[in-house]
Tab-separated table of C-alpha atoms in Angstrom:
chain	number	residue	atom	x	y	z
A	1	UNK	CA	-124.782	257.648	106.999
A	2	UNK	CA	-123.735	254.694	104.859
A	3	UNK	CA	-120.230	253.492	105.661
A	4	UNK	CA	-117.608	254.349	103.012
A	5	UNK	CA	-114.891	251.766	102.659
A	6	UNK	CA	-111.281	252.886	102.455
A	7	UNK	CA	-107.994	251.449	101.224
A	8	UNK	CA	-107.273	249.719	104.533
A	9	UNK	CA	-110.624	247.928	104.355
A	10	UNK	CA	-109.858	246.650	100.866
A	11	UNK	CA	-106.386	245.507	101.914
A	12	UNK	CA	-107.877	243.670	104.905
A	13	UNK	CA	-110.474	241.823	102.805
A	14	UNK	CA	-107.908	240.974	100.122
A	15	UNK	CA	-105.520	239.513	102.707
A	16	UNK	CA	-108.234	237.295	104.193
A	17	UNK	CA	-109.436	236.196	100.746
A	18	UNK	CA	-105.890	235.257	99.796
A	19	UNK	CA	-104.946	233.721	103.107
A	20	UNK	CA	-108.265	232.035	104.009
A	21	UNK	CA	-107.177	232.152	107.677
A	22	UNK	CA	-106.569	234.799	110.324
A	23	UNK	CA	-103.008	233.589	110.771
A	24	UNK	CA	-102.105	233.858	107.095
A	25	UNK	CA	-103.896	237.208	106.727
A	26	UNK	CA	-101.980	238.558	109.715
A	27	UNK	CA	-98.712	237.536	108.033
A	28	UNK	CA	-99.693	239.274	104.796
A	29	UNK	CA	-100.707	242.448	106.629
A	30	UNK	CA	-97.825	242.231	109.133
A	31	UNK	CA	-100.116	242.656	112.147
A	32	UNK	CA	-101.164	240.241	114.885
A	33	UNK	CA	-104.060	237.799	114.555
A	34	UNK	CA	-106.278	239.595	117.066
A	35	UNK	CA	-106.001	242.802	115.037
A	36	UNK	CA	-107.231	241.015	111.894
A	37	UNK	CA	-110.119	239.424	113.814
A	38	UNK	CA	-111.249	242.722	115.359
A	39	UNK	CA	-110.833	244.618	112.092
A	40	UNK	CA	-112.921	242.219	110.016
A	41	UNK	CA	-115.656	242.123	112.662
A	42	UNK	CA	-115.643	245.945	112.837
A	43	UNK	CA	-115.889	246.195	109.028
A	44	UNK	CA	-118.767	243.706	108.839
A	45	UNK	CA	-120.584	245.618	111.563
A	46	UNK	CA	-120.095	248.916	109.732
A	47	UNK	CA	-121.368	247.427	106.481
A	48	UNK	CA	-124.264	245.707	108.196
A	49	UNK	CA	-123.569	242.334	106.603
A	50	UNK	CA	-121.168	239.412	106.840
A	51	UNK	CA	-118.285	239.137	104.362
A	52	UNK	CA	-116.961	235.668	105.187
A	53	UNK	CA	-118.315	232.312	106.271
A	54	UNK	CA	-116.175	230.362	108.715
A	55	UNK	CA	-115.883	226.711	107.726
A	56	UNK	CA	-113.424	223.816	107.770
A	57	UNK	CA	-111.897	225.348	104.654
A	58	UNK	CA	-111.182	228.533	106.568
A	59	UNK	CA	-112.705	231.942	105.901
A	60	UNK	CA	-114.765	231.609	102.694
A	61	UNK	CA	-115.616	234.986	101.076
A	62	UNK	CA	-119.139	235.717	99.893
A	63	UNK	CA	-119.881	237.640	96.673
A	64	UNK	CA	-119.454	241.033	98.339
A	65	UNK	CA	-116.062	240.114	99.783
A	66	UNK	CA	-114.958	238.634	96.464
A	67	UNK	CA	-115.927	241.825	94.644
A	68	UNK	CA	-114.046	243.923	97.207
A	69	UNK	CA	-110.973	241.709	96.799
A	70	UNK	CA	-111.065	242.145	93.017
A	71	UNK	CA	-111.188	245.915	93.401
A	72	UNK	CA	-108.326	245.707	95.895
A	73	UNK	CA	-106.235	243.760	93.398
A	74	UNK	CA	-106.868	246.403	90.725
A	75	UNK	CA	-105.810	249.113	93.173
A	76	UNK	CA	-102.717	247.067	94.024
A	77	UNK	CA	-101.832	246.728	90.336
A	78	UNK	CA	-102.394	250.443	89.711
A	79	UNK	CA	-100.165	251.344	92.645
A	80	UNK	CA	-97.466	248.988	91.413
A	81	UNK	CA	-97.638	250.516	87.928
A	82	UNK	CA	-97.381	254.041	89.363
A	83	UNK	CA	-94.323	253.087	91.405
A	84	UNK	CA	-92.694	251.510	88.382
A	85	UNK	CA	-93.445	254.582	86.272
A	86	UNK	CA	-91.657	256.775	88.837
A	87	UNK	CA	-88.631	254.460	88.772
A	88	UNK	CA	-88.441	253.940	85.017
A	89	UNK	CA	-89.964	257.129	83.653
A	90	UNK	CA	-93.024	257.658	81.500
A	91	UNK	CA	-92.161	254.849	79.075
A	92	UNK	CA	-93.577	252.110	81.302
A	93	UNK	CA	-96.612	250.368	79.771
A	94	UNK	CA	-99.314	249.459	82.263
A	95	UNK	CA	-102.935	248.398	82.384
A	96	UNK	CA	-105.020	245.316	81.698
A	97	UNK	CA	-105.782	244.029	78.198
A	98	UNK	CA	-108.436	241.415	77.509
A	99	UNK	CA	-107.321	239.007	74.782
A	100	UNK	CA	-109.329	236.233	73.139
A	101	UNK	CA	-108.488	233.399	70.749
A	102	UNK	CA	-109.392	229.755	70.264
A	103	UNK	CA	-107.838	227.224	72.610
A	104	UNK	CA	-105.856	225.591	69.802
A	105	UNK	CA	-104.463	228.959	68.672
A	106	UNK	CA	-103.653	229.862	72.282
A	107	UNK	CA	-101.364	226.852	72.729
A	108	UNK	CA	-99.746	226.816	69.288
A	109	UNK	CA	-99.363	230.519	68.451
A	110	UNK	CA	-100.266	232.915	71.235
A	111	UNK	CA	-98.473	231.491	74.286
A	112	UNK	CA	-95.054	231.070	72.597
A	113	UNK	CA	-95.261	234.671	71.374
A	114	UNK	CA	-96.310	236.056	74.763
A	115	UNK	CA	-93.517	234.178	76.517
A	116	UNK	CA	-90.954	236.022	74.416
A	117	UNK	CA	-91.883	239.573	75.396
A	118	UNK	CA	-94.287	239.737	78.356
A	119	UNK	CA	-91.507	239.475	80.995
A	120	UNK	CA	-90.334	242.854	79.694
A	121	UNK	CA	-93.652	244.493	80.633
A	122	UNK	CA	-94.139	243.764	84.341
A	123	UNK	CA	-96.889	246.405	84.700
A	124	UNK	CA	-98.931	245.047	81.780
A	125	UNK	CA	-101.619	242.529	82.751
A	126	UNK	CA	-103.477	240.145	80.437
A	127	UNK	CA	-106.831	238.453	80.799
A	128	UNK	CA	-107.020	235.540	78.349
A	129	UNK	CA	-110.214	233.838	77.199
A	130	UNK	CA	-110.698	231.087	74.638
A	131	UNK	CA	-113.683	231.525	72.362
A	132	UNK	CA	-114.652	231.163	68.702
A	133	UNK	CA	-117.138	234.032	68.907
A	134	UNK	CA	-116.390	237.413	67.343
A	135	UNK	CA	-119.155	238.872	69.528
A	136	UNK	CA	-116.679	238.885	72.403
A	137	UNK	CA	-115.000	241.910	70.816
A	138	UNK	CA	-118.282	243.481	69.766
A	139	UNK	CA	-119.658	243.305	73.320
A	140	UNK	CA	-116.424	244.836	74.629
A	141	UNK	CA	-115.690	241.655	76.573
A	142	UNK	CA	-112.278	241.611	74.881
A	143	UNK	CA	-109.850	244.168	73.461
A	144	UNK	CA	-107.838	241.989	71.063
A	145	UNK	CA	-108.703	238.824	69.156
A	146	UNK	CA	-106.447	236.451	67.231
A	147	UNK	CA	-108.636	234.753	64.640
A	148	UNK	CA	-108.409	232.374	61.695
A	149	UNK	CA	-110.745	233.864	59.101
A	150	UNK	CA	-110.860	234.978	55.478
A	151	UNK	CA	-113.582	237.517	56.252
A	152	UNK	CA	-112.856	239.544	59.413
A	153	UNK	CA	-115.870	241.588	60.572
A	154	UNK	CA	-115.989	245.027	58.976
A	155	UNK	CA	-116.516	246.756	62.330
A	156	UNK	CA	-113.101	245.536	63.569
A	157	UNK	CA	-109.647	246.734	62.574
A	158	UNK	CA	-106.386	244.857	62.652
A	159	UNK	CA	-103.409	243.334	60.918
A	160	UNK	CA	-103.166	240.454	58.499
A	161	UNK	CA	-100.463	238.154	59.882
A	162	UNK	CA	-100.287	235.515	57.172
A	163	UNK	CA	-102.097	232.323	56.332
A	164	UNK	CA	-102.359	228.806	57.681
A	165	UNK	CA	-102.797	225.613	55.693
A	166	UNK	CA	-104.597	222.479	56.831
A	167	UNK	CA	-102.914	219.081	56.604
A	168	UNK	CA	-103.912	215.572	57.568
A	169	UNK	CA	-101.735	214.736	60.531
A	170	UNK	CA	-101.220	211.914	62.981
A	171	UNK	CA	-98.622	209.468	64.220
A	172	UNK	CA	-96.457	208.122	61.359
A	173	UNK	CA	-97.854	204.591	61.915
A	174	UNK	CA	-101.015	205.728	60.130
A	175	UNK	CA	-99.256	206.937	56.977
A	176	UNK	CA	-99.443	203.781	54.859
A	177	UNK	CA	-103.005	202.870	55.843
A	178	UNK	CA	-104.126	206.427	55.121
A	179	UNK	CA	-102.587	206.188	51.665
A	180	UNK	CA	-104.111	202.769	50.916
A	181	UNK	CA	-107.605	203.250	52.335
A	182	UNK	CA	-108.498	206.501	54.176
A	183	UNK	CA	-111.699	204.965	55.515
A	184	UNK	CA	-109.737	202.244	57.348
A	185	UNK	CA	-108.016	204.782	59.592
A	186	UNK	CA	-109.663	206.162	62.770
A	187	UNK	CA	-110.497	209.825	62.171
A	188	UNK	CA	-110.883	212.539	64.790
A	189	UNK	CA	-113.178	215.434	63.900
A	190	UNK	CA	-115.166	218.359	65.324
A	191	UNK	CA	-118.633	217.456	66.553
A	192	UNK	CA	-121.974	218.927	65.483
A	193	UNK	CA	-121.233	222.189	67.310
A	194	UNK	CA	-118.908	223.075	64.397
A	195	UNK	CA	-120.758	221.791	61.294
A	196	UNK	CA	-119.225	224.419	58.983
A	197	UNK	CA	-115.629	224.060	60.112
A	198	UNK	CA	-113.309	224.010	57.109
A	199	UNK	CA	-111.922	220.580	58.061
A	200	UNK	CA	-115.449	219.128	58.186
A	201	UNK	CA	-116.540	220.467	54.796
A	202	UNK	CA	-113.257	219.310	53.242
A	203	UNK	CA	-113.534	215.756	54.630
A	204	UNK	CA	-117.179	215.371	53.647
A	205	UNK	CA	-116.363	216.547	50.121
A	206	UNK	CA	-113.139	214.549	49.679
A	207	UNK	CA	-113.841	211.386	51.691
A	208	UNK	CA	-117.632	211.033	51.925
A	209	UNK	CA	-117.198	207.399	52.961
A	210	UNK	CA	-115.251	208.322	56.113
A	211	UNK	CA	-117.171	208.230	59.402
A	212	UNK	CA	-115.110	209.791	62.239
A	213	UNK	CA	-114.529	207.479	65.163
A	214	UNK	CA	-113.978	210.376	67.586
A	215	UNK	CA	-115.821	213.710	67.663
A	216	UNK	CA	-114.762	216.647	69.842
A	217	UNK	CA	-116.264	219.977	70.828
A	218	UNK	CA	-113.065	221.932	70.151
A	219	UNK	CA	-110.130	221.782	67.764
A	220	UNK	CA	-107.803	221.746	70.767
A	221	UNK	CA	-109.428	218.475	71.867
A	222	UNK	CA	-109.109	217.108	68.328
A	223	UNK	CA	-105.395	217.916	68.443
A	224	UNK	CA	-104.945	216.211	71.816
A	225	UNK	CA	-106.561	212.982	70.587
A	226	UNK	CA	-104.315	213.015	67.522
A	227	UNK	CA	-101.292	213.608	69.747
A	228	UNK	CA	-102.327	210.615	71.888
A	229	UNK	CA	-102.196	208.410	68.791
A	230	UNK	CA	-105.940	207.731	68.618
A	231	UNK	CA	-106.321	208.729	64.985
A	232	UNK	CA	-105.756	211.277	62.238
A	233	UNK	CA	-107.351	214.667	61.633
A	234	UNK	CA	-107.185	217.705	59.408
A	235	UNK	CA	-105.451	220.367	61.505
A	236	UNK	CA	-103.664	223.624	60.821
A	237	UNK	CA	-100.021	223.255	59.925
A	238	UNK	CA	-98.903	225.265	62.965
A	239	UNK	CA	-100.896	222.958	65.241
A	240	UNK	CA	-99.343	219.866	63.661
A	241	UNK	CA	-95.852	221.284	64.230
A	242	UNK	CA	-96.669	221.818	67.906
A	243	UNK	CA	-97.758	218.217	68.648
A	244	UNK	CA	-95.191	215.741	69.960
A	245	UNK	CA	-94.861	212.595	67.846
A	246	UNK	CA	-97.245	213.907	65.182
A	247	UNK	CA	-96.324	214.393	61.534
A	248	UNK	CA	-98.029	215.886	58.506
A	249	UNK	CA	-99.320	212.865	56.565
A	250	UNK	CA	-100.410	214.868	53.521
A	251	UNK	CA	-99.559	217.927	51.511
A	252	UNK	CA	-101.539	221.096	52.311
A	253	UNK	CA	-105.196	220.370	51.617
A	254	UNK	CA	-106.588	222.128	48.557
A	255	UNK	CA	-109.114	224.832	49.402
A	256	UNK	CA	-108.461	224.666	53.136
A	257	UNK	CA	-106.090	227.530	53.784
A	258	UNK	CA	-107.226	230.363	56.038
A	259	UNK	CA	-105.937	233.833	56.810
A	260	UNK	CA	-104.765	234.795	60.286
A	261	UNK	CA	-105.762	238.185	61.713
A	262	UNK	CA	-104.992	240.162	64.861
A	263	UNK	CA	-108.077	242.301	65.476
A	264	UNK	CA	-109.356	244.994	67.796
A	265	UNK	CA	-112.130	247.565	68.033
A	266	UNK	CA	-111.525	251.025	66.512
A	267	UNK	CA	-111.893	252.644	69.943
A	268	UNK	CA	-108.981	250.538	71.269
A	269	UNK	CA	-106.413	251.552	68.651
A	270	UNK	CA	-105.156	254.530	70.613
A	271	UNK	CA	-104.838	252.703	73.915
A	272	UNK	CA	-101.152	252.372	74.693
A	273	UNK	CA	-101.393	248.895	76.228
A	274	UNK	CA	-103.364	247.552	73.251
A	275	UNK	CA	-101.016	249.161	70.724
A	276	UNK	CA	-98.014	247.727	72.563
A	277	UNK	CA	-99.448	244.218	72.378
A	278	UNK	CA	-100.180	244.671	68.671
A	279	UNK	CA	-96.641	245.853	68.000
A	280	UNK	CA	-95.072	243.004	69.984
A	281	UNK	CA	-97.336	240.193	68.784
A	282	UNK	CA	-97.385	241.070	65.069
A	283	UNK	CA	-93.755	240.306	64.102
A	284	UNK	CA	-93.547	237.221	66.303
A	285	UNK	CA	-96.757	235.666	65.015
A	286	UNK	CA	-95.814	236.471	61.420
A	287	UNK	CA	-92.414	234.870	61.943
A	288	UNK	CA	-93.984	231.680	63.330
A	289	UNK	CA	-96.455	231.418	60.445
A	290	UNK	CA	-93.682	231.996	57.882
A	291	UNK	CA	-91.473	229.341	59.497
A	292	UNK	CA	-94.319	226.804	59.490
A	293	UNK	CA	-95.139	227.578	55.853
A	294	UNK	CA	-91.486	226.943	54.931
A	295	UNK	CA	-91.621	223.508	56.564
A	296	UNK	CA	-94.896	222.518	54.888
């Protein structure tokens, strides 16, 4: 008969994956080193295949061991949530929610909001990914998306949080030169991977003579170059407010505002963990966008 792994097997593999050595695994499991050694050899024999490769880096898990460790972590999280529910009652929110947004939005909007309420939900776990692609939600790779768009996909549901304006921003040393001759200032812009980005179409329409000196594959990278003082760029107002030493060097750019949406799939609306995130994120993100709009 094929060997059926049990909870102790998963705990053993997880300890060795985390510890990378017999000594550290024995500490995590609170047993002696020889017990860990015999147990892992017995498990590998029962499974008929190795789980770890011994090297100078310690015990390196193969794909099977890594998969077992991931399942062990999920079991560990579920057990922790169950224990917390018994202590605190049925009101505890637990589970894992997959959340996606762009890297620039993650730093400027999402992380400050999460920092304000996530400590109050110790049994709620987040998996964050940065992507511009709505297909992440469609393929069920994510549960919630924070997106800048005027046309959210019809198959998704969500909440309109407000709007964001674009401004030319950079270090204040560029202000006068930008006013006198925009083409004389080094510009930072998205590269050809984002040909239809609103900042690109605006610049090409307004300043056709400008040739960007720096091109980046993400708006987060554009923001970092601006923050480093390498040039100016059209960025969202909330991004400009988040960059040290950077100021808005223009009024909001005409025709460049965009709506901000928190979106999910219809089948996720009734999931308690997803609904909790929606309810916590919505007022905080709206407040941030309103504060930024007041400063613009």
